[in-house]
PDB file of C-alpha atoms in Angstrom:
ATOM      1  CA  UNK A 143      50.094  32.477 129.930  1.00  0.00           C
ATOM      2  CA  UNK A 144      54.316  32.182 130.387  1.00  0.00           C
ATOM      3  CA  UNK A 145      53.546  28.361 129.493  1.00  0.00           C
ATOM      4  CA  UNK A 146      51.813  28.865 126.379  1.00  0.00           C
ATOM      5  CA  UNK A 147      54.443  31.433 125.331  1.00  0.00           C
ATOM      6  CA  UNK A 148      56.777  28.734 125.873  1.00  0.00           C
ATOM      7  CA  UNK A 149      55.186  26.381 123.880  1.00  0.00           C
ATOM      8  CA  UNK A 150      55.011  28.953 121.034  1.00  0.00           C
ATOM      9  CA  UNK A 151      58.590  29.294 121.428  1.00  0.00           C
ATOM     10  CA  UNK A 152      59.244  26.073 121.460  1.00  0.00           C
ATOM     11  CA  UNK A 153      56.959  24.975 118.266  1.00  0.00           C
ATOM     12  CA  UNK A 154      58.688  27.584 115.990  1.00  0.00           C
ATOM     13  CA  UNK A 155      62.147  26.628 117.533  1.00  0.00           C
ATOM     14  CA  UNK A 156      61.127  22.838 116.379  1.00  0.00           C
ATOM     15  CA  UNK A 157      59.530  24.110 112.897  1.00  0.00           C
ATOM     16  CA  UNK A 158      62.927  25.924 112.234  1.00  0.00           C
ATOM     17  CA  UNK A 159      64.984  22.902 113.509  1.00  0.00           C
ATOM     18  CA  UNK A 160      63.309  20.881 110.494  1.00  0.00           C
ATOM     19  CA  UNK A 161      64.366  22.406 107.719  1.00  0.00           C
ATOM     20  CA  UNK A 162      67.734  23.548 106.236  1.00  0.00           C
ATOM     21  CA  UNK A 163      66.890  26.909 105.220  1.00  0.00           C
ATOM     22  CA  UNK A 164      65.440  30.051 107.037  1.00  0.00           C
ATOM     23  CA  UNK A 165      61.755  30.415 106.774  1.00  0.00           C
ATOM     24  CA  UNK A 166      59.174  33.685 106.329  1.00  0.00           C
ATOM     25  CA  UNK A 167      57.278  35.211 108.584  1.00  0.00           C
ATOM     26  CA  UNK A 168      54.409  34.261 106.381  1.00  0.00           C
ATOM     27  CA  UNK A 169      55.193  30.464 106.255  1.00  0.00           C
ATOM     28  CA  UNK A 170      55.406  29.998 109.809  1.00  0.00           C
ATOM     29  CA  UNK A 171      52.245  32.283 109.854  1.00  0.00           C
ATOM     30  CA  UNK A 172      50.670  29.829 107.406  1.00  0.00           C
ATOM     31  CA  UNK A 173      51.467  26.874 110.077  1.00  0.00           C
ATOM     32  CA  UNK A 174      51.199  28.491 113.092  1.00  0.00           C
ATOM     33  CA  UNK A 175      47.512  29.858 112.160  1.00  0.00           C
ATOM     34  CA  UNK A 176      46.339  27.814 109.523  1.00  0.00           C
ATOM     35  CA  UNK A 177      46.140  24.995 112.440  1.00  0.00           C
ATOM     36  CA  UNK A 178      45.067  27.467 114.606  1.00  0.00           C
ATOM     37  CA  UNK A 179      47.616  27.193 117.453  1.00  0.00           C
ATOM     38  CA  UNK A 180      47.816  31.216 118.115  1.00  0.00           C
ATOM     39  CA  UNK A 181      46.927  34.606 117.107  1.00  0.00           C
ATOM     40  CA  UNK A 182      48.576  36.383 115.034  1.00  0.00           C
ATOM     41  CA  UNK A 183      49.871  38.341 117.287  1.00  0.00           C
ATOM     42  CA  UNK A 184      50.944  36.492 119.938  1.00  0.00           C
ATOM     43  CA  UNK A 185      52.618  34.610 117.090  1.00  0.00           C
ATOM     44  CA  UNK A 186      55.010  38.190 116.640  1.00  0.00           C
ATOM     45  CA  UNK A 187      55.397  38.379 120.166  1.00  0.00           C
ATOM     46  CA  UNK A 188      56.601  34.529 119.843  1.00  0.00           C
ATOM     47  CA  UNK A 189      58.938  35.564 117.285  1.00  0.00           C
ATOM     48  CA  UNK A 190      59.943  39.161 118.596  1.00  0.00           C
ATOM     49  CA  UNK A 191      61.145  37.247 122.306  1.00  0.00           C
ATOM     50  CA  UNK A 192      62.881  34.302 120.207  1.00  0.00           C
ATOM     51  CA  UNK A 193      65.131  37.250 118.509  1.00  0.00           C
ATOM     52  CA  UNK A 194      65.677  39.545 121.756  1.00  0.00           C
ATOM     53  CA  UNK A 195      66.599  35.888 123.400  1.00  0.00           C
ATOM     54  CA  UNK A 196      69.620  35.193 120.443  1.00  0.00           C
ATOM     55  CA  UNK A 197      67.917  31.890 119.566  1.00  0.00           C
ATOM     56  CA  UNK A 198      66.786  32.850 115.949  1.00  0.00           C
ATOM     57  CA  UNK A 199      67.856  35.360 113.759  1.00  0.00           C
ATOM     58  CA  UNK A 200      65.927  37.491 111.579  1.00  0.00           C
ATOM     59  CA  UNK A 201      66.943  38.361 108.271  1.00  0.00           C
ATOM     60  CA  UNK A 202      65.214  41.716 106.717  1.00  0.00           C
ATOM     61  CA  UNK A 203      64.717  41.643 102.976  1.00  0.00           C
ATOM     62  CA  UNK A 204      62.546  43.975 100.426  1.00  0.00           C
ATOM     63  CA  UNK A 205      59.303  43.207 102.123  1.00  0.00           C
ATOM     64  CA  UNK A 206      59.061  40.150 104.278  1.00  0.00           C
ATOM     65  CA  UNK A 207      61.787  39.225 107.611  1.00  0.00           C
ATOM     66  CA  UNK A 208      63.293  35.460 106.674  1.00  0.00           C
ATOM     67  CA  UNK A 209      64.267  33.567 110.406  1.00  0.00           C
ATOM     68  CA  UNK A 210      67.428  31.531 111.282  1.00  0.00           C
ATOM     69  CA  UNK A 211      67.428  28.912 113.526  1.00  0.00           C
ATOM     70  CA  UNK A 212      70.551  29.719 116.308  1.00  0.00           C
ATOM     71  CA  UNK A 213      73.560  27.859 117.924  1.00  0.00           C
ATOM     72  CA  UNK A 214      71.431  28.764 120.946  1.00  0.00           C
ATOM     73  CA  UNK A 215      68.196  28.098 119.555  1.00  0.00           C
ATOM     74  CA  UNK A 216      68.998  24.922 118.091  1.00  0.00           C
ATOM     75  CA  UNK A 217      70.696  23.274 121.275  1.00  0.00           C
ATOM     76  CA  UNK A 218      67.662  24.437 123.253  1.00  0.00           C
ATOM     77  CA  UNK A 219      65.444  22.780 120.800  1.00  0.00           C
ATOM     78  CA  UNK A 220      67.116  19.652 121.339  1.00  0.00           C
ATOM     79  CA  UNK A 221      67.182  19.511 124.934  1.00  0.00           C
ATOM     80  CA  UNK A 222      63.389  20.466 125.310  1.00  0.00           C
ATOM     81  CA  UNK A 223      61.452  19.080 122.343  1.00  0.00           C
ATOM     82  CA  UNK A 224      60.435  16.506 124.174  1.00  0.00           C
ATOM     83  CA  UNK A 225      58.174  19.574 126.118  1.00  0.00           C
ATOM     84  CA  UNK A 226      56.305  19.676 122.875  1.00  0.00           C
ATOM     85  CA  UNK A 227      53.735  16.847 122.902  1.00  0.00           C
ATOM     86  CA  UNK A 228      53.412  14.236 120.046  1.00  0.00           C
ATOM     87  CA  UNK A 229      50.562  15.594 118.069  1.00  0.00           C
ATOM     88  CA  UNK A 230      51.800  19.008 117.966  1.00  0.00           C
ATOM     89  CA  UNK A 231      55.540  17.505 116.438  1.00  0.00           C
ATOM     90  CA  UNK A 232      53.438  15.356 114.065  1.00  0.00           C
ATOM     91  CA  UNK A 233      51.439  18.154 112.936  1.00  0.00           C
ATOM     92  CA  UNK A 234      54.650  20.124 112.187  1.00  0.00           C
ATOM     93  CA  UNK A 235      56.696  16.823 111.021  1.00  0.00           C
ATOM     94  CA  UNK A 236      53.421  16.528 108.475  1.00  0.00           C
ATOM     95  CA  UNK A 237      53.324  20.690 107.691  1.00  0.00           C
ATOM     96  CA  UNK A 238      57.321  20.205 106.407  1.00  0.00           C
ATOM     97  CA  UNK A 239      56.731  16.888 104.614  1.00  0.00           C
ATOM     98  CA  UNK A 240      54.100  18.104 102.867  1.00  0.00           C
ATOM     99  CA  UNK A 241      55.699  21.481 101.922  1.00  0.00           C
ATOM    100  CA  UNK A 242      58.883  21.717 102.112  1.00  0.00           C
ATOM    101  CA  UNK A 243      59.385  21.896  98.010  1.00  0.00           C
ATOM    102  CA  UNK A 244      57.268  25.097  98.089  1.00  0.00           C
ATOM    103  CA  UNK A 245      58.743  26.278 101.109  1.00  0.00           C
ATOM    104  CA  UNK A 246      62.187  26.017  99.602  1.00  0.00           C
ATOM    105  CA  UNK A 247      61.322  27.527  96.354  1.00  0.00           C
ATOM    106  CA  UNK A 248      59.501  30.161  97.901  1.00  0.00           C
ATOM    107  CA  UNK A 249      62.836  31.507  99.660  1.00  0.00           C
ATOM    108  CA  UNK A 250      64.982  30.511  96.709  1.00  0.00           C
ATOM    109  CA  UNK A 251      64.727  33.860  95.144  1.00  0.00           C
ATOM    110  CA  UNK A 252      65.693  37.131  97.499  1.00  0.00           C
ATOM    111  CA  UNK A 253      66.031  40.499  97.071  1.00  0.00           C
ATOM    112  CA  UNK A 254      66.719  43.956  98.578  1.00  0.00           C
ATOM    113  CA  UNK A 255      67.592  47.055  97.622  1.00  0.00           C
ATOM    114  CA  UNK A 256      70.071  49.899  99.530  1.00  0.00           C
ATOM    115  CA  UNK A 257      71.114  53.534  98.828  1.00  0.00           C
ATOM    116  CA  UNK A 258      74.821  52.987  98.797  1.00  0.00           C
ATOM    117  CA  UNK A 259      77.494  55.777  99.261  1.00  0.00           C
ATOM    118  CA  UNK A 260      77.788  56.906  95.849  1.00  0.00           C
ATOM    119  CA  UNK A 261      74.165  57.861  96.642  1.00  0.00           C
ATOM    120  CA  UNK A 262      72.782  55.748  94.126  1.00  0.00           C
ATOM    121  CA  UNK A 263      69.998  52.910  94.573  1.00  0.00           C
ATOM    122  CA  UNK A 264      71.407  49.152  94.337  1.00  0.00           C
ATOM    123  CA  UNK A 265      69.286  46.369  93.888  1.00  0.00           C
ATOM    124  CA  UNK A 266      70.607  42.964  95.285  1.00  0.00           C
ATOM    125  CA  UNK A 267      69.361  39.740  93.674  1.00  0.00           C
ATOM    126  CA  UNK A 268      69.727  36.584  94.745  1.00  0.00           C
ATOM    127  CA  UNK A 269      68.987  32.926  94.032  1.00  0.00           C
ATOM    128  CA  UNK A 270      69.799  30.808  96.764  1.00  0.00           C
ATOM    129  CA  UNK A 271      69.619  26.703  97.448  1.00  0.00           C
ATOM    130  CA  UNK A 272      70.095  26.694 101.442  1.00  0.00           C
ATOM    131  CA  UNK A 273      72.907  28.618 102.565  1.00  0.00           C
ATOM    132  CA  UNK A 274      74.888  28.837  99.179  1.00  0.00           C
ATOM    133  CA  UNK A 275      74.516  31.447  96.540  1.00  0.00           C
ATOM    134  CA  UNK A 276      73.640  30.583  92.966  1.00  0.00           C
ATOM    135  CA  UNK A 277      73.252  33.629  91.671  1.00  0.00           C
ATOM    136  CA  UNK A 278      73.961  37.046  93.487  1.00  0.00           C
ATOM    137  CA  UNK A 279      73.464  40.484  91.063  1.00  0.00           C
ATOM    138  CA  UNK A 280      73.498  43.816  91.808  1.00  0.00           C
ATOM    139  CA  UNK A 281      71.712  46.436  89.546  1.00  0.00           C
ATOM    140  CA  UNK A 282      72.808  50.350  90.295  1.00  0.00           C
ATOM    141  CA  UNK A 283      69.529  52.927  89.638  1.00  0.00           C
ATOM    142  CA  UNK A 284      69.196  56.384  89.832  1.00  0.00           C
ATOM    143  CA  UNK A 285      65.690  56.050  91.931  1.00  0.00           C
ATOM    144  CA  UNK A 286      64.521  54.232  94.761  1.00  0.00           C
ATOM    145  CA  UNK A 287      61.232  53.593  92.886  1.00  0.00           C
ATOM    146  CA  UNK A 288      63.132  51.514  89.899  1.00  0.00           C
ATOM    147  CA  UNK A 289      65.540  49.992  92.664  1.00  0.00           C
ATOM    148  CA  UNK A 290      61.776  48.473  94.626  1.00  0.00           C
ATOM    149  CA  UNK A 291      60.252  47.709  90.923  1.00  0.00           C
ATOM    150  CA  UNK A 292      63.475  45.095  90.200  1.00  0.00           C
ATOM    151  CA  UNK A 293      63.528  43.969  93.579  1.00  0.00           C
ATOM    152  CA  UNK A 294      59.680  43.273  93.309  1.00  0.00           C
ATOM    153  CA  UNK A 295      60.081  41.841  89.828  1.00  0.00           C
ATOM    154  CA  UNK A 296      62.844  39.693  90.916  1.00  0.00           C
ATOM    155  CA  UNK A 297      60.411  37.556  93.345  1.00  0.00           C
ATOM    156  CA  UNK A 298      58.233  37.196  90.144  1.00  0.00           C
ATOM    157  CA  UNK A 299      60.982  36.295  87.452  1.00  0.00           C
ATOM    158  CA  UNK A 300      64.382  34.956  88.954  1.00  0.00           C
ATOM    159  CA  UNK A 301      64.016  31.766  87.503  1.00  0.00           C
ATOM    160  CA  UNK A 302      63.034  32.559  84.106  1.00  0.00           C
ATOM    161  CA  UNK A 303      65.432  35.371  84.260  1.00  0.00           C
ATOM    162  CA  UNK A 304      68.235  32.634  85.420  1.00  0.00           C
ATOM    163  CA  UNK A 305      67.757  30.348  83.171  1.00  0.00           C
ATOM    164  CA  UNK A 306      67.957  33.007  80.510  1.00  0.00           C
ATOM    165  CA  UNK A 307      71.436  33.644  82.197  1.00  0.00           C
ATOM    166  CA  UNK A 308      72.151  30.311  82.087  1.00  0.00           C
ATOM    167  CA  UNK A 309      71.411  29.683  78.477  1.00  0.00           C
ATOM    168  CA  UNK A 310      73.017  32.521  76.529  1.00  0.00           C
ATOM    169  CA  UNK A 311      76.354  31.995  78.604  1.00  0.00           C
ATOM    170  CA  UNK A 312      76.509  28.160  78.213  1.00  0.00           C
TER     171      UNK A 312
END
């Protein structure tokens, strides 16, 4: 059981390795089970011992927990990928290739909302391309229920609502 655990660990290290940007719970999910390699949860186990362990981090958003790759994670990736045999690399090689445009975009827009000390609801919103912020807007609300509905509509509509940004400032 320890060595399948590691291999978990070790496939999700390697998925996060290949891209740039952090990933959902729900796209490794969608690799992880969709090719049937675990349960789902052993898979949060996995990823609940990869954060206690400092090699990924996990980032908590308005409704879904986005996961960063570590300094430690990523040199232990490197010095034990090689414990991960071919067909299981190719298979997540293939699952990025294939993806990674929807995987990106998928992440692109972010949001979260906060009561802050003025005891007011803020509502963050974000579009990001990797690491760098193209857009970062905070909305102030008297209720917690209109802070979730922006943050909710924001997943939706960032990109129309950015490019409406875009074009009556330009």
């Amino acid at each position: 059981m320890t060595e399948t655990f590691t291999l978990y660990k070790l496939m999700v290290l390697y998925l996060l390795k290949k891209v740039d940007f952090p990933l959902a719970t729900t796209q490794i999910s969608d690799f992880m089970l969709g090719k049937e390699y675990t349960t789902y949860f052993r898979l949060q186990e996995t990823l609940s011992k990869l954060v206690d362990s400092n090699m990924i981090q996990a980032e908590n958003t308005y409704r879904r927990t986005l996961y960063h790759l570590t300094g430690d994670g990523e040199k232990t990736i490197e010095l034990l990928q090689g414990n991960i045999n071919y067909e299981i690399r190719r298979d997540i090689d293939a699952f990025v290739q294939e993806n990674e445009f929807d995987l990106r975009e998928e992440l692109s827009a972010r949001s979260t909302y906060y009561l802050n000390t003025k005891q007011e609801y803020e509502a963050r919103c974000q579009i990001m391309e990797g690491q760098d912020s193209l857009l970062d807007l905070k909305l102030t609300v008297p209720t917690k229920a209109e802070a979730e509905t922006i943050s909710r509509n924001w997943n939706a509509r960032s990109q129309e609502i950015y490019m409406e940004l875009i074009g009556k400032l330009l």
